[in-house]
């Protein structure tokens, strides 16, 4: 080997990268988007609640008593949005605190992906059922108060289809994105385990 | 400088110059475990040295100065002195090839590791494209001295590398 070849070899060298850098960087990039999305959803839900309250305020035939379930749907949506924002902010804060501790950072990412999968499988169907019940109650209340005709019951199908699509999208997210991501994070984490 | 600024600066330096600590560590340690230890020490030294950076020198030469000083003092410690683990370099369990293993590069690093510590520092800086003036500033030598020493080092390396094929 000549000195020129040595210099060429030196300049072409690829430095070993941190195995955790890619998934951690990916998570860091998605954090700001997640937080922004959570805030946007909360804003939309607060706006919807404000519209409902405005309706009760300006329409004399509407009272709190005969619009209770309608308001409950909007309030429950705001509560869900608020929970999403709190969760996202806490996660971002913990993630930034651990930015220099790769192993704990990976543990946090794994915990959160597991938590998200568990939430989609267990909590989301319960939440949808709760909203469906609220929707039926609100519809019944609106029809009995004379704000809507009994034909409006047909909208239940529309709600069921929307919930079905949401469930399918979430199931696809778990299978296509979250599970592979969990496996990837676990594989990286295993590289940091002390070898016996 | 508060802790947050120091951390941000460290992150930025490590992103812009990820190779400097790794190249220095590999030039001073043949065995992976040793290299990891030294790399960790270099990173800590860089983090601690951030508040002392005065922007008069380039960040890369400052990083080289810290890394080389740390590597040389690491080598001076009794447990690391004269590379007592380097004889294990060829043992497959001790020096597992990295994923991007390049046999030509291993020959280059092996030749560099055979040089005395001060000469390693000089050739590392030259290979990374520093001028004689920058090398002199980083290592506290005169420019003419850098030139003379580098000529000798290159002759030594040429002899070492003669006939070596990956």
mmCIF file of C-alpha atoms in Angstrom:
data_model
loop_
_atom_site.group_PDB
_atom_site.id
_atom_site.type_symbol
_atom_site.label_atom_id
_atom_site.label_comp_id
_atom_site.label_asym_id
_atom_site.label_seq_id
_atom_site.Cartn_x
_atom_site.Cartn_y
_atom_site.Cartn_z
ATOM 1 C CA UNK A 1 0.000 0.000 0.000
ATOM 2 C CA UNK A 2 1.364 3.428 -0.947
ATOM 3 C CA UNK A 3 0.934 6.679 0.992
ATOM 4 C CA UNK A 4 -1.544 7.906 -1.624
ATOM 5 C CA UNK A 5 -3.613 4.749 -1.162
ATOM 6 C CA UNK A 6 -3.397 5.270 2.594
ATOM 7 C CA UNK A 7 -4.782 8.801 2.255
ATOM 8 C CA UNK A 8 -7.506 7.615 -0.083
ATOM 9 C CA UNK A 9 -8.476 4.834 2.349
ATOM 10 C CA UNK A 10 -8.485 7.343 5.204
ATOM 11 C CA UNK A 11 -10.758 9.755 3.359
ATOM 12 C CA UNK A 12 -13.176 7.001 2.339
ATOM 13 C CA UNK A 13 -13.583 5.559 5.828
ATOM 14 C CA UNK A 14 -17.113 5.208 7.129
ATOM 15 C CA UNK A 15 -17.373 5.877 10.807
ATOM 16 C CA UNK A 16 -19.429 3.474 12.926
ATOM 17 C CA UNK A 17 -22.669 5.177 13.859
ATOM 18 C CA UNK A 18 -24.541 4.926 17.107
ATOM 19 C CA UNK A 19 -27.061 2.048 16.654
ATOM 20 C CA UNK A 20 -29.680 3.984 18.595
ATOM 21 C CA UNK A 21 -29.262 7.189 16.614
ATOM 22 C CA UNK A 22 -31.740 6.316 13.837
ATOM 23 C CA UNK A 23 -34.770 5.256 15.903
ATOM 24 C CA UNK A 24 -34.169 7.944 18.519
ATOM 25 C CA UNK A 25 -33.822 10.607 15.818
ATOM 26 C CA UNK A 26 -36.975 9.304 14.116
ATOM 27 C CA UNK A 27 -38.855 9.568 17.405
ATOM 28 C CA UNK A 28 -37.505 13.071 18.031
ATOM 29 C CA UNK A 29 -38.665 14.180 14.576
ATOM 30 C CA UNK A 30 -42.166 12.807 15.091
ATOM 31 C CA UNK A 31 -42.533 14.349 18.563
ATOM 32 C CA UNK A 32 -43.125 17.896 17.404
ATOM 33 C CA UNK A 33 -45.649 16.675 14.805
ATOM 34 C CA UNK A 34 -47.490 14.625 17.452
ATOM 35 C CA UNK A 35 -47.647 17.584 19.821
ATOM 36 C CA UNK A 36 -48.856 19.895 17.053
ATOM 37 C CA UNK A 37 -51.538 17.391 16.029
ATOM 38 C CA UNK A 38 -52.705 17.034 19.645
ATOM 39 C CA UNK A 39 -52.995 20.822 20.011
ATOM 40 C CA UNK A 40 -54.864 21.075 16.672
ATOM 41 C CA UNK A 41 -57.326 18.372 17.727
ATOM 42 C CA UNK A 42 -57.894 20.077 21.061
ATOM 43 C CA UNK A 43 -58.513 23.415 19.309
ATOM 44 C CA UNK A 44 -61.102 21.829 16.981
ATOM 45 C CA UNK A 45 -62.850 20.170 19.918
ATOM 46 C CA UNK A 46 -62.917 23.358 21.982
ATOM 47 C CA UNK A 47 -64.357 25.156 18.955
ATOM 48 C CA UNK A 48 -67.072 22.467 18.613
ATOM 49 C CA UNK A 49 -67.930 22.787 22.322
ATOM 50 C CA UNK A 50 -68.083 26.567 21.986
ATOM 51 C CA UNK A 51 -70.518 26.203 19.029
ATOM 52 C CA UNK A 52 -72.768 23.917 21.075
ATOM 53 C CA UNK A 53 -72.748 26.296 24.034
ATOM 54 C CA UNK A 54 -73.463 29.174 21.652
ATOM 55 C CA UNK A 55 -76.469 27.270 20.244
ATOM 56 C CA UNK A 56 -77.881 26.777 23.747
ATOM 57 C CA UNK A 57 -77.188 30.442 24.496
ATOM 58 C CA UNK A 58 -78.834 31.998 21.413
ATOM 59 C CA UNK A 59 -81.719 29.604 20.623
ATOM 60 C CA UNK A 60 -84.483 30.184 23.165
ATOM 61 C CA UNK A 61 -86.052 26.725 22.712
ATOM 62 C CA UNK A 62 -82.746 25.030 23.627
ATOM 63 C CA UNK A 63 -81.965 24.685 27.308
ATOM 64 C CA UNK A 64 -79.176 23.000 29.209
ATOM 65 C CA UNK A 65 -81.657 20.261 30.229
ATOM 66 C CA UNK A 66 -82.747 19.353 26.681
ATOM 67 C CA UNK A 67 -79.232 19.644 25.187
ATOM 68 C CA UNK A 68 -77.351 17.928 28.000
ATOM 69 C CA UNK A 69 -76.169 14.852 26.018
ATOM 70 C CA UNK A 70 -75.207 16.958 22.995
ATOM 71 C CA UNK A 71 -73.045 19.125 25.251
ATOM 72 C CA UNK A 72 -71.681 15.982 26.896
ATOM 73 C CA UNK A 73 -70.361 14.688 23.545
ATOM 74 C CA UNK A 74 -68.519 17.965 22.925
ATOM 75 C CA UNK A 75 -67.227 18.088 26.523
ATOM 76 C CA UNK A 76 -66.037 14.461 26.357
ATOM 77 C CA UNK A 77 -64.227 15.261 23.084
ATOM 78 C CA UNK A 78 -62.496 18.216 24.750
ATOM 79 C CA UNK A 79 -61.524 15.963 27.672
ATOM 80 C CA UNK A 80 -60.042 13.403 25.253
ATOM 81 C CA UNK A 81 -58.170 16.147 23.380
ATOM 82 C CA UNK A 82 -56.891 17.589 26.655
ATOM 83 C CA UNK A 83 -55.697 14.159 27.750
ATOM 84 C CA UNK A 84 -53.900 13.781 24.399
ATOM 85 C CA UNK A 85 -52.122 17.118 24.807
ATOM 86 C CA UNK A 86 -51.090 16.357 28.413
ATOM 87 C CA UNK A 87 -49.794 12.916 27.406
ATOM 88 C CA UNK A 88 -47.884 14.289 24.399
ATOM 89 C CA UNK A 89 -46.353 17.162 26.419
ATOM 90 C CA UNK A 90 -45.283 14.826 29.221
ATOM 91 C CA UNK A 91 -43.726 12.442 26.719
ATOM 92 C CA UNK A 92 -41.866 15.254 24.931
ATOM 93 C CA UNK A 93 -40.591 16.615 28.247
ATOM 94 C CA UNK A 94 -39.394 13.177 29.459
ATOM 95 C CA UNK A 95 -37.812 12.454 26.081
ATOM 96 C CA UNK A 96 -35.879 15.729 26.075
ATOM 97 C CA UNK A 97 -34.702 15.167 29.641
ATOM 98 C CA UNK A 98 -33.302 11.780 28.655
ATOM 99 C CA UNK A 99 -31.785 12.938 25.361
ATOM 100 C CA UNK A 100 -28.253 12.050 26.526
ATOM 101 C CA UNK A 101 -29.108 8.730 28.129
ATOM 102 C CA UNK A 102 -29.594 6.493 25.124
ATOM 103 C CA UNK A 103 -30.655 3.414 27.051
ATOM 104 C CA UNK A 104 -33.298 5.169 29.159
ATOM 105 C CA UNK A 105 -34.419 7.060 26.071
ATOM 106 C CA UNK A 106 -34.956 3.758 24.266
ATOM 107 C CA UNK A 107 -36.756 2.315 27.306
ATOM 108 C CA UNK A 108 -39.086 5.319 27.303
ATOM 109 C CA UNK A 109 -39.782 4.946 23.569
ATOM 110 C CA UNK A 110 -40.489 1.216 23.973
ATOM 111 C CA UNK A 111 -42.785 1.872 26.946
ATOM 112 C CA UNK A 112 -44.723 4.492 24.996
ATOM 113 C CA UNK A 113 -45.147 2.380 21.875
ATOM 114 C CA UNK A 114 -46.341 -0.546 24.041
ATOM 115 C CA UNK A 115 -48.714 1.834 25.812
ATOM 116 C CA UNK A 116 -50.055 3.117 22.484
ATOM 117 C CA UNK A 117 -50.665 -0.406 21.170
ATOM 118 C CA UNK A 118 -52.413 -1.367 24.431
ATOM 119 C CA UNK A 119 -54.526 1.808 24.286
ATOM 120 C CA UNK A 120 -55.621 1.181 20.702
ATOM 121 C CA UNK A 121 -56.528 -2.441 21.422
ATOM 122 C CA UNK A 122 -58.216 -1.947 24.794
ATOM 123 C CA UNK A 123 -59.131 1.703 25.437
ATOM 124 C CA UNK A 124 -60.127 2.832 21.934
ATOM 125 C CA UNK A 125 -63.049 0.338 21.550
ATOM 126 C CA UNK A 126 -64.293 1.333 25.029
ATOM 127 C CA UNK A 127 -64.003 5.009 24.129
ATOM 128 C CA UNK A 128 -65.873 4.463 20.863
ATOM 129 C CA UNK A 129 -68.605 2.551 22.660
ATOM 130 C CA UNK A 130 -68.904 5.403 25.162
ATOM 131 C CA UNK A 131 -69.215 7.969 22.359
ATOM 132 C CA UNK A 132 -71.758 5.795 20.545
ATOM 133 C CA UNK A 133 -73.908 5.611 23.694
ATOM 134 C CA UNK A 134 -73.605 9.375 24.147
ATOM 135 C CA UNK A 135 -74.541 9.901 20.508
ATOM 136 C CA UNK A 136 -77.663 7.684 20.847
ATOM 137 C CA UNK A 137 -78.671 9.523 24.024
ATOM 138 C CA UNK A 138 -78.078 12.928 22.393
ATOM 139 C CA UNK A 139 -80.043 11.936 19.308
ATOM 140 C CA UNK A 140 -82.912 10.621 21.431
ATOM 141 C CA UNK A 141 -82.932 13.806 23.457
ATOM 142 C CA UNK A 142 -82.921 16.026 20.335
ATOM 143 C CA UNK A 143 -85.772 14.032 18.724
ATOM 144 C CA UNK A 144 -87.887 14.004 21.892
ATOM 145 C CA UNK A 145 -87.308 17.759 22.316
ATOM 146 C CA UNK A 146 -88.477 18.315 18.726
ATOM 147 C CA UNK A 147 -85.208 19.712 17.368
ATOM 148 C CA UNK A 148 -84.841 16.798 14.951
ATOM 149 C CA UNK A 149 -87.245 14.340 13.299
ATOM 150 C CA UNK A 150 -87.170 10.601 13.948
ATOM 151 C CA UNK A 151 -85.626 10.159 10.484
ATOM 152 C CA UNK A 152 -82.409 11.447 12.057
ATOM 153 C CA UNK A 153 -81.955 8.033 13.703
ATOM 154 C CA UNK A 154 -80.521 6.926 10.351
ATOM 155 C CA UNK A 155 -77.391 8.921 11.247
ATOM 156 C CA UNK A 156 -76.538 6.159 13.708
ATOM 157 C CA UNK A 157 -75.381 4.125 10.685
ATOM 158 C CA UNK A 158 -73.190 6.975 9.586
ATOM 159 C CA UNK A 159 -71.609 7.147 13.042
ATOM 160 C CA UNK A 160 -71.098 3.364 13.085
ATOM 161 C CA UNK A 161 -69.364 3.515 9.681
ATOM 162 C CA UNK A 162 -67.113 6.401 10.827
ATOM 163 C CA UNK A 163 -66.195 4.482 13.997
ATOM 164 C CA UNK A 164 -65.581 1.351 11.928
ATOM 165 C CA UNK A 165 -63.228 3.231 9.584
ATOM 166 C CA UNK A 166 -61.409 4.828 12.555
ATOM 167 C CA UNK A 167 -61.004 1.382 14.152
ATOM 168 C CA UNK A 168 -59.673 -0.082 10.887
ATOM 169 C CA UNK A 169 -57.183 2.784 10.461
ATOM 170 C CA UNK A 170 -55.968 2.331 14.043
ATOM 171 C CA UNK A 171 -55.678 -1.456 13.584
ATOM 172 C CA UNK A 172 -53.661 -0.845 10.416
ATOM 173 C CA UNK A 173 -51.439 1.614 12.329
ATOM 174 C CA UNK A 174 -50.740 -1.026 14.976
ATOM 175 C CA UNK A 175 -49.950 -3.763 12.456
ATOM 176 C CA UNK A 176 -48.083 -1.751 9.842
ATOM 177 C CA UNK A 177 -46.240 0.843 11.928
ATOM 178 C CA UNK A 178 -46.308 0.355 15.687
ATOM 179 C CA UNK A 179 -45.441 -3.363 15.879
ATOM 180 C CA UNK A 180 -42.484 -3.129 13.418
ATOM 181 C CA UNK A 181 -41.305 -0.002 15.250
ATOM 182 C CA UNK A 182 -41.529 -1.811 18.585
ATOM 183 C CA UNK A 183 -39.485 -4.718 17.198
ATOM 184 C CA UNK A 184 -36.901 -2.299 15.807
ATOM 185 C CA UNK A 185 -36.594 -0.481 19.142
ATOM 186 C CA UNK A 186 -36.337 -3.762 21.069
ATOM 187 C CA UNK A 187 -33.616 -4.999 18.714
ATOM 188 C CA UNK A 188 -31.618 -1.794 19.248
ATOM 189 C CA UNK A 189 -32.191 -1.998 22.999
ATOM 190 C CA UNK A 190 -30.859 -5.587 23.072
ATOM 191 C CA UNK A 191 -27.555 -4.290 21.660
ATOM 192 C CA UNK A 192 -27.112 -2.335 24.884
ATOM 193 C CA UNK A 193 -27.738 -5.338 27.144
ATOM 194 C CA UNK A 194 -24.589 -6.472 28.944
ATOM 195 C CA UNK A 195 -23.389 -9.699 27.366
ATOM 196 C CA UNK A 196 -23.094 -12.548 29.902
ATOM 197 C CA UNK B 1 -22.890 29.142 30.014
ATOM 198 C CA UNK B 2 -25.657 27.134 31.646
ATOM 199 C CA UNK B 3 -26.092 23.389 31.473
ATOM 200 C CA UNK B 4 -28.707 23.521 28.696
ATOM 201 C CA UNK B 5 -26.486 25.648 26.456
ATOM 202 C CA UNK B 6 -23.539 23.370 27.183
ATOM 203 C CA UNK B 7 -25.610 20.316 26.262
ATOM 204 C CA UNK B 8 -26.877 21.952 23.058
ATOM 205 C CA UNK B 9 -23.324 22.909 22.099
ATOM 206 C CA UNK B 10 -22.103 19.357 22.773
ATOM 207 C CA UNK B 11 -24.855 17.909 20.579
ATOM 208 C CA UNK B 12 -24.033 20.317 17.783
ATOM 209 C CA UNK B 13 -20.299 19.588 17.922
ATOM 210 C CA UNK B 14 -20.884 15.841 17.954
ATOM 211 C CA UNK B 15 -23.223 16.105 14.977
ATOM 212 C CA UNK B 16 -20.830 18.285 12.985
ATOM 213 C CA UNK B 17 -17.651 16.366 13.850
ATOM 214 C CA UNK B 18 -18.684 12.827 14.817
ATOM 215 C CA UNK B 19 -15.489 11.287 13.462
ATOM 216 C CA UNK B 20 -12.840 13.076 15.498
ATOM 217 C CA UNK B 21 -13.203 11.202 18.813
ATOM 218 C CA UNK B 22 -13.682 7.912 16.972
ATOM 219 C CA UNK B 23 -10.601 8.325 14.784
ATOM 220 C CA UNK B 24 -8.447 9.293 17.762
ATOM 221 C CA UNK B 25 -9.746 6.401 19.871
ATOM 222 C CA UNK B 26 -9.131 3.916 17.069
ATOM 223 C CA UNK B 27 -5.619 5.267 16.561
ATOM 224 C CA UNK B 28 -4.776 4.690 20.215
ATOM 225 C CA UNK B 29 -6.603 1.427 20.972
ATOM 226 C CA UNK B 30 -6.600 -1.774 18.989
ATOM 227 C CA UNK B 31 -9.096 -3.612 21.165
ATOM 228 C CA UNK B 32 -12.792 -2.715 20.934
ATOM 229 C CA UNK B 33 -13.428 -2.645 24.695
ATOM 230 C CA UNK B 34 -10.478 -0.301 25.301
ATOM 231 C CA UNK B 35 -11.610 1.888 22.413
ATOM 232 C CA UNK B 36 -15.080 2.242 23.896
ATOM 233 C CA UNK B 37 -13.585 3.220 27.272
ATOM 234 C CA UNK B 38 -11.357 5.839 25.703
ATOM 235 C CA UNK B 39 -14.165 7.146 23.497
ATOM 236 C CA UNK B 40 -16.328 7.641 26.561
ATOM 237 C CA UNK B 41 -13.537 9.509 28.335
ATOM 238 C CA UNK B 42 -12.968 11.724 25.301
ATOM 239 C CA UNK B 43 -16.672 12.596 25.098
ATOM 240 C CA UNK B 44 -16.736 13.510 28.782
ATOM 241 C CA UNK B 45 -13.593 15.626 28.354
ATOM 242 C CA UNK B 46 -15.156 17.445 25.397
ATOM 243 C CA UNK B 47 -18.329 18.130 27.365
ATOM 244 C CA UNK B 48 -16.337 19.527 30.279
ATOM 245 C CA UNK B 49 -14.162 21.645 27.972
ATOM 246 C CA UNK B 50 -17.054 23.387 26.220
ATOM 247 C CA UNK B 51 -17.175 26.440 28.574
ATOM 248 C CA UNK B 52 -13.440 27.038 27.990
ATOM 249 C CA UNK B 53 -13.823 27.307 24.193
ATOM 250 C CA UNK B 54 -13.023 30.868 23.133
ATOM 251 C CA UNK B 55 -13.872 30.732 19.369
ATOM 252 C CA UNK B 56 -10.321 31.728 18.371
ATOM 253 C CA UNK B 57 -9.560 28.270 17.001
ATOM 254 C CA UNK B 58 -11.735 26.087 14.760
ATOM 255 C CA UNK B 59 -14.057 23.725 16.611
ATOM 256 C CA UNK B 60 -12.487 20.763 14.813
ATOM 257 C CA UNK B 61 -8.959 21.621 15.965
ATOM 258 C CA UNK B 62 -10.235 22.255 19.515
ATOM 259 C CA UNK B 63 -11.909 18.826 19.456
ATOM 260 C CA UNK B 64 -8.709 17.247 18.159
ATOM 261 C CA UNK B 65 -6.666 18.911 20.895
ATOM 262 C CA UNK B 66 -8.979 17.634 23.637
ATOM 263 C CA UNK B 67 -9.254 14.166 22.109
ATOM 264 C CA UNK B 68 -5.514 13.774 21.604
ATOM 265 C CA UNK B 69 -4.643 15.064 25.091
ATOM 266 C CA UNK B 70 -7.151 12.678 26.629
ATOM 267 C CA UNK B 71 -5.914 9.760 24.516
ATOM 268 C CA UNK B 72 -2.264 10.440 25.386
ATOM 269 C CA UNK B 73 -2.976 10.712 29.117
ATOM 270 C CA UNK B 74 -5.178 7.611 28.923
ATOM 271 C CA UNK B 75 -2.275 5.749 27.342
ATOM 272 C CA UNK B 76 0.072 6.894 30.126
ATOM 273 C CA UNK B 77 -1.959 5.212 32.844
ATOM 274 C CA UNK B 78 -0.259 2.057 34.172
ATOM 275 C CA UNK B 79 -3.135 -0.237 33.195
ATOM 276 C CA UNK B 80 -3.147 1.054 29.592
ATOM 277 C CA UNK B 81 0.572 1.718 29.194
ATOM 278 C CA UNK B 82 2.452 0.306 26.186
ATOM 279 C CA UNK B 83 -0.704 -1.303 24.859
ATOM 280 C CA UNK B 84 -0.549 -4.463 26.917
ATOM 281 C CA UNK B 85 -3.882 -5.548 25.427
ATOM 282 C CA UNK B 86 -2.796 -4.838 21.856
ATOM 283 C CA UNK B 87 -1.365 -8.333 21.611
ATOM 284 C CA UNK B 88 -4.980 -9.476 21.700
ATOM 285 C CA UNK B 89 -5.740 -7.394 18.617
ATOM 286 C CA UNK B 90 -5.784 -10.419 16.343
ATOM 287 C CA UNK B 91 -7.955 -12.489 18.678
ATOM 288 C CA UNK B 92 -11.448 -12.668 17.148
ATOM 289 C CA UNK B 93 -13.232 -12.502 20.510
ATOM 290 C CA UNK B 94 -11.389 -9.395 21.621
ATOM 291 C CA UNK B 95 -11.442 -7.330 18.462
ATOM 292 C CA UNK B 96 -14.619 -8.170 16.630
ATOM 293 C CA UNK B 97 -14.718 -6.522 13.227
ATOM 294 C CA UNK B 98 -17.146 -3.621 13.083
ATOM 295 C CA UNK B 99 -20.091 -3.837 10.683
ATOM 296 C CA UNK B 100 -18.340 -1.566 8.176
ATOM 297 C CA UNK B 101 -15.021 -3.387 8.502
ATOM 298 C CA UNK B 102 -12.533 -2.381 5.822
ATOM 299 C CA UNK B 103 -9.297 -4.419 5.782
ATOM 300 C CA UNK B 104 -7.399 -1.579 4.044
ATOM 301 C CA UNK B 105 -8.427 0.815 6.798
ATOM 302 C CA UNK B 106 -7.328 -1.672 9.449
ATOM 303 C CA UNK B 107 -3.859 -1.717 7.850
ATOM 304 C CA UNK B 108 -3.754 2.095 7.988
ATOM 305 C CA UNK B 109 -4.802 2.226 11.647
ATOM 306 C CA UNK B 110 -2.389 -0.567 12.525
ATOM 307 C CA UNK B 111 0.451 1.426 10.973
ATOM 308 C CA UNK B 112 -0.620 4.595 12.817
ATOM 309 C CA UNK B 113 -0.819 2.720 16.129
ATOM 310 C CA UNK B 114 2.800 1.616 15.660
ATOM 311 C CA UNK B 115 3.930 5.258 15.783
ATOM 312 C CA UNK B 116 4.787 7.091 19.031
ATOM 313 C CA UNK B 117 1.863 9.086 20.509
ATOM 314 C CA UNK B 118 3.103 12.525 19.376
ATOM 315 C CA UNK B 119 3.617 11.291 15.813
ATOM 316 C CA UNK B 120 0.139 9.738 15.780
ATOM 317 C CA UNK B 121 -1.293 13.124 16.690
ATOM 318 C CA UNK B 122 0.600 14.801 13.842
ATOM 319 C CA UNK B 123 -0.372 12.307 11.169
ATOM 320 C CA UNK B 124 -4.030 12.229 12.288
ATOM 321 C CA UNK B 125 -4.266 15.985 11.910
ATOM 322 C CA UNK B 126 -2.556 15.923 8.541
ATOM 323 C CA UNK B 127 -4.740 13.090 7.238
ATOM 324 C CA UNK B 128 -7.791 15.103 8.233
ATOM 325 C CA UNK B 129 -6.615 18.021 6.113
ATOM 326 C CA UNK B 130 -5.254 20.458 8.706
ATOM 327 C CA UNK B 131 -2.610 22.908 7.484
ATOM 328 C CA UNK B 132 0.881 23.027 9.014
ATOM 329 C CA UNK B 133 -0.101 26.257 10.774
ATOM 330 C CA UNK B 134 -3.221 24.659 12.301
ATOM 331 C CA UNK B 135 -1.294 21.543 13.343
ATOM 332 C CA UNK B 136 1.384 23.725 14.908
ATOM 333 C CA UNK B 137 -1.267 25.705 16.797
ATOM 334 C CA UNK B 138 -3.052 22.599 18.008
ATOM 335 C CA UNK B 139 0.051 20.737 19.180
ATOM 336 C CA UNK B 140 2.163 23.702 20.331
ATOM 337 C CA UNK B 141 4.949 23.238 17.728
ATOM 338 C CA UNK B 142 6.464 25.514 15.126
ATOM 339 C CA UNK B 143 5.371 25.208 11.508
ATOM 340 C CA UNK B 144 8.843 24.223 10.331
ATOM 341 C CA UNK B 145 9.043 21.583 13.030
ATOM 342 C CA UNK B 146 5.680 20.188 11.939
ATOM 343 C CA UNK B 147 6.946 19.931 8.356
ATOM 344 C CA UNK B 148 10.147 18.147 9.330
ATOM 345 C CA UNK B 149 8.374 15.734 11.655
ATOM 346 C CA UNK B 150 5.659 14.950 9.132
ATOM 347 C CA UNK B 151 8.260 14.115 6.477
ATOM 348 C CA UNK B 152 9.879 11.645 8.861
ATOM 349 C CA UNK B 153 6.523 10.159 9.828
ATOM 350 C CA UNK B 154 5.492 9.703 6.206
ATOM 351 C CA UNK B 155 8.776 7.942 5.488
ATOM 352 C CA UNK B 156 8.176 5.634 8.452
ATOM 353 C CA UNK B 157 4.637 4.935 7.334
ATOM 354 C CA UNK B 158 5.734 4.278 3.754
ATOM 355 C CA UNK B 159 8.170 1.673 5.048
ATOM 356 C CA UNK B 160 5.535 0.086 7.250
ATOM 357 C CA UNK B 161 2.954 -0.029 4.481
ATOM 358 C CA UNK B 162 5.355 -1.330 1.827
ATOM 359 C CA UNK B 163 4.124 -4.670 0.571
ATOM 360 C CA UNK B 164 1.008 -4.594 2.770
ATOM 361 C CA UNK B 165 -2.100 -5.705 0.903
ATOM 362 C CA UNK B 166 -5.592 -6.148 2.319
#
